[in-house]
mmCIF file of C-alpha atoms in Angstrom:
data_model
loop_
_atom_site.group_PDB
_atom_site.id
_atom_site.type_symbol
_atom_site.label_atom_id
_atom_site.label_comp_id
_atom_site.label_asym_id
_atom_site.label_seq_id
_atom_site.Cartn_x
_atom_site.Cartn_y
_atom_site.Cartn_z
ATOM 1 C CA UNK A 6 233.549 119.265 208.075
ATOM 2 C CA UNK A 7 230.806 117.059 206.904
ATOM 3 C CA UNK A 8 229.298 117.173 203.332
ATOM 4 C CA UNK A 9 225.833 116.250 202.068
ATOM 5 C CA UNK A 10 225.219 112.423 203.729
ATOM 6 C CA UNK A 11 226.589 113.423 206.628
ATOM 7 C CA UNK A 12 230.295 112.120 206.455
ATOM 8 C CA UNK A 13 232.756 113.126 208.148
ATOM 9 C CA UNK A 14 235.983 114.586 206.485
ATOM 10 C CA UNK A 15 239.381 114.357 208.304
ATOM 11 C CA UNK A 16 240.771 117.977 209.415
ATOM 12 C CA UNK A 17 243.773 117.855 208.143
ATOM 13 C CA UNK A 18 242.456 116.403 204.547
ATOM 14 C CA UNK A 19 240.501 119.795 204.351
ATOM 15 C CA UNK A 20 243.137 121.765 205.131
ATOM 16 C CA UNK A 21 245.447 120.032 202.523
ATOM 17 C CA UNK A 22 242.822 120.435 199.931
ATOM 18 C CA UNK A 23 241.973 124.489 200.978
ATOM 19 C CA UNK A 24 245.956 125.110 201.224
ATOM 20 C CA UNK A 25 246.164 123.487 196.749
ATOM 21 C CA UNK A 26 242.837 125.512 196.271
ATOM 22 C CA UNK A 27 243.133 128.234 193.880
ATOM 23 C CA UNK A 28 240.342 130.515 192.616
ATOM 24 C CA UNK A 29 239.381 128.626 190.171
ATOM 25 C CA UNK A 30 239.046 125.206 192.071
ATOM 26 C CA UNK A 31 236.875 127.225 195.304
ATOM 27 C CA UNK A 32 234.890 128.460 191.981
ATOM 28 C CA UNK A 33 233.794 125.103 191.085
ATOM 29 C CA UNK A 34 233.255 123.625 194.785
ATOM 30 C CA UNK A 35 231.145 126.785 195.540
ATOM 31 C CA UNK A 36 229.080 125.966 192.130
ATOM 32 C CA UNK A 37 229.066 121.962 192.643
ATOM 33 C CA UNK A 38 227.205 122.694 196.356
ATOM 34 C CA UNK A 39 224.459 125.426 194.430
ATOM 35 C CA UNK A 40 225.932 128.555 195.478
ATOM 36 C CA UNK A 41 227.069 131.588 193.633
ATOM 37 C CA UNK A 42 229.815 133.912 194.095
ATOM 38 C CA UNK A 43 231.184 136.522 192.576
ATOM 39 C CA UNK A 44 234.808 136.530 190.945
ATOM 40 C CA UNK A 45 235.609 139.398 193.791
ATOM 41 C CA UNK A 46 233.706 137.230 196.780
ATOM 42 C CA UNK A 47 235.804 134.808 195.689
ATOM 43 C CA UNK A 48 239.065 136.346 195.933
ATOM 44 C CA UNK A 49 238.145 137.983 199.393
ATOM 45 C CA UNK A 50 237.195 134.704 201.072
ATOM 46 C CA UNK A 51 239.764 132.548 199.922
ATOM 47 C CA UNK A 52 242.151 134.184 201.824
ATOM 48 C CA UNK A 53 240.728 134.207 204.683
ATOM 49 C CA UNK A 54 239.432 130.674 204.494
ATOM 50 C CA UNK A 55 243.199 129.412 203.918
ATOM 51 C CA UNK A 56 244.131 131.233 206.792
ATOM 52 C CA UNK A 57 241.810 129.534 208.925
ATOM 53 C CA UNK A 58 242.174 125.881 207.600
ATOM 54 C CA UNK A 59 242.694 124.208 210.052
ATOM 55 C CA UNK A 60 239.754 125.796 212.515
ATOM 56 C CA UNK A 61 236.722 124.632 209.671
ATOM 57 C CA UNK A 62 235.126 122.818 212.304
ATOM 58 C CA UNK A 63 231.413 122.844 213.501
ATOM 59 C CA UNK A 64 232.817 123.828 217.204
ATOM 60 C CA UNK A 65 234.366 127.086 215.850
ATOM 61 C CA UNK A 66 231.754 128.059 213.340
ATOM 62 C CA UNK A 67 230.482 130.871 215.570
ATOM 63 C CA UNK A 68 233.944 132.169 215.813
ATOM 64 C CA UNK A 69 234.291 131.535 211.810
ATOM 65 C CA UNK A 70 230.764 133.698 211.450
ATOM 66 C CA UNK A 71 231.962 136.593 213.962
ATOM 67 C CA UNK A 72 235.358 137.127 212.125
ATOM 68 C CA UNK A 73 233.943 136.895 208.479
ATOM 69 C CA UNK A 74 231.699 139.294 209.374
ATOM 70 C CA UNK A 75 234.293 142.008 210.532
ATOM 71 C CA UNK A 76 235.822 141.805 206.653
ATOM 72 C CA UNK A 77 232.985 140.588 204.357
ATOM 73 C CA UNK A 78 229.921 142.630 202.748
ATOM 74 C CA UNK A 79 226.471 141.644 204.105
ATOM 75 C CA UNK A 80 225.289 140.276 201.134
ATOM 76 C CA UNK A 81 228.610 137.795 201.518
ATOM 77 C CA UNK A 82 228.189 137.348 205.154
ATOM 78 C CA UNK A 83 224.696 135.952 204.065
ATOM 79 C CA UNK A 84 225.794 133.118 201.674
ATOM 80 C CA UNK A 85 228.232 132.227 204.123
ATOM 81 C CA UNK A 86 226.087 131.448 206.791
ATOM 82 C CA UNK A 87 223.717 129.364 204.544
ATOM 83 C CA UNK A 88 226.986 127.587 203.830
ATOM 84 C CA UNK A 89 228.025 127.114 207.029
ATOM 85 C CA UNK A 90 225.098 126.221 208.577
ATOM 86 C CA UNK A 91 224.497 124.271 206.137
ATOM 87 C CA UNK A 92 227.932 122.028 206.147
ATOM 88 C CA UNK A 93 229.427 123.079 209.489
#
């Protein structure tokens, strides 16, 4: 994963940090990078993003994309892939 400035973040830092994240911490990461999700986005995705911690990579982001979109609503889908194409 690389975040704005283009460094690089160690795999296995990132999927320390996701495994600690609550709610309330993927709350205030998702507001710190301008995006806006609701309380129930929230608590669909961060599942599903802790399950797949340690595949956040820009190599698997189609796969990322095609299984979010089996269990998220459009409109989530959407941000997503701003996210993701954004950061992945």
């Amino acid at each position: 994963i690389s975040i704005r400035g283009g460094t690089m973040i160690p795999s296995r830092l990132v999927a320390y940090y996701v495994d600690k994240m609550d709610e309330n911490d993927a709350r205030k990461l998702i507001k710190k990078y301008g995006f806006d999700f609701t309380d129930q986005e929230i608590a669909m995705l961060l599942p599903f993003v802790k399950q797949h911690k340690y595949e956040l990579h820009r190599r698997n982001k189609d796969i990322l994309l095609s299984e979010l979109k089996k269990v998220v609503p459009t409109t989530t889908y959407q941000k997503i892939e701003m996210i993701l194409q954004s950061y992945l």
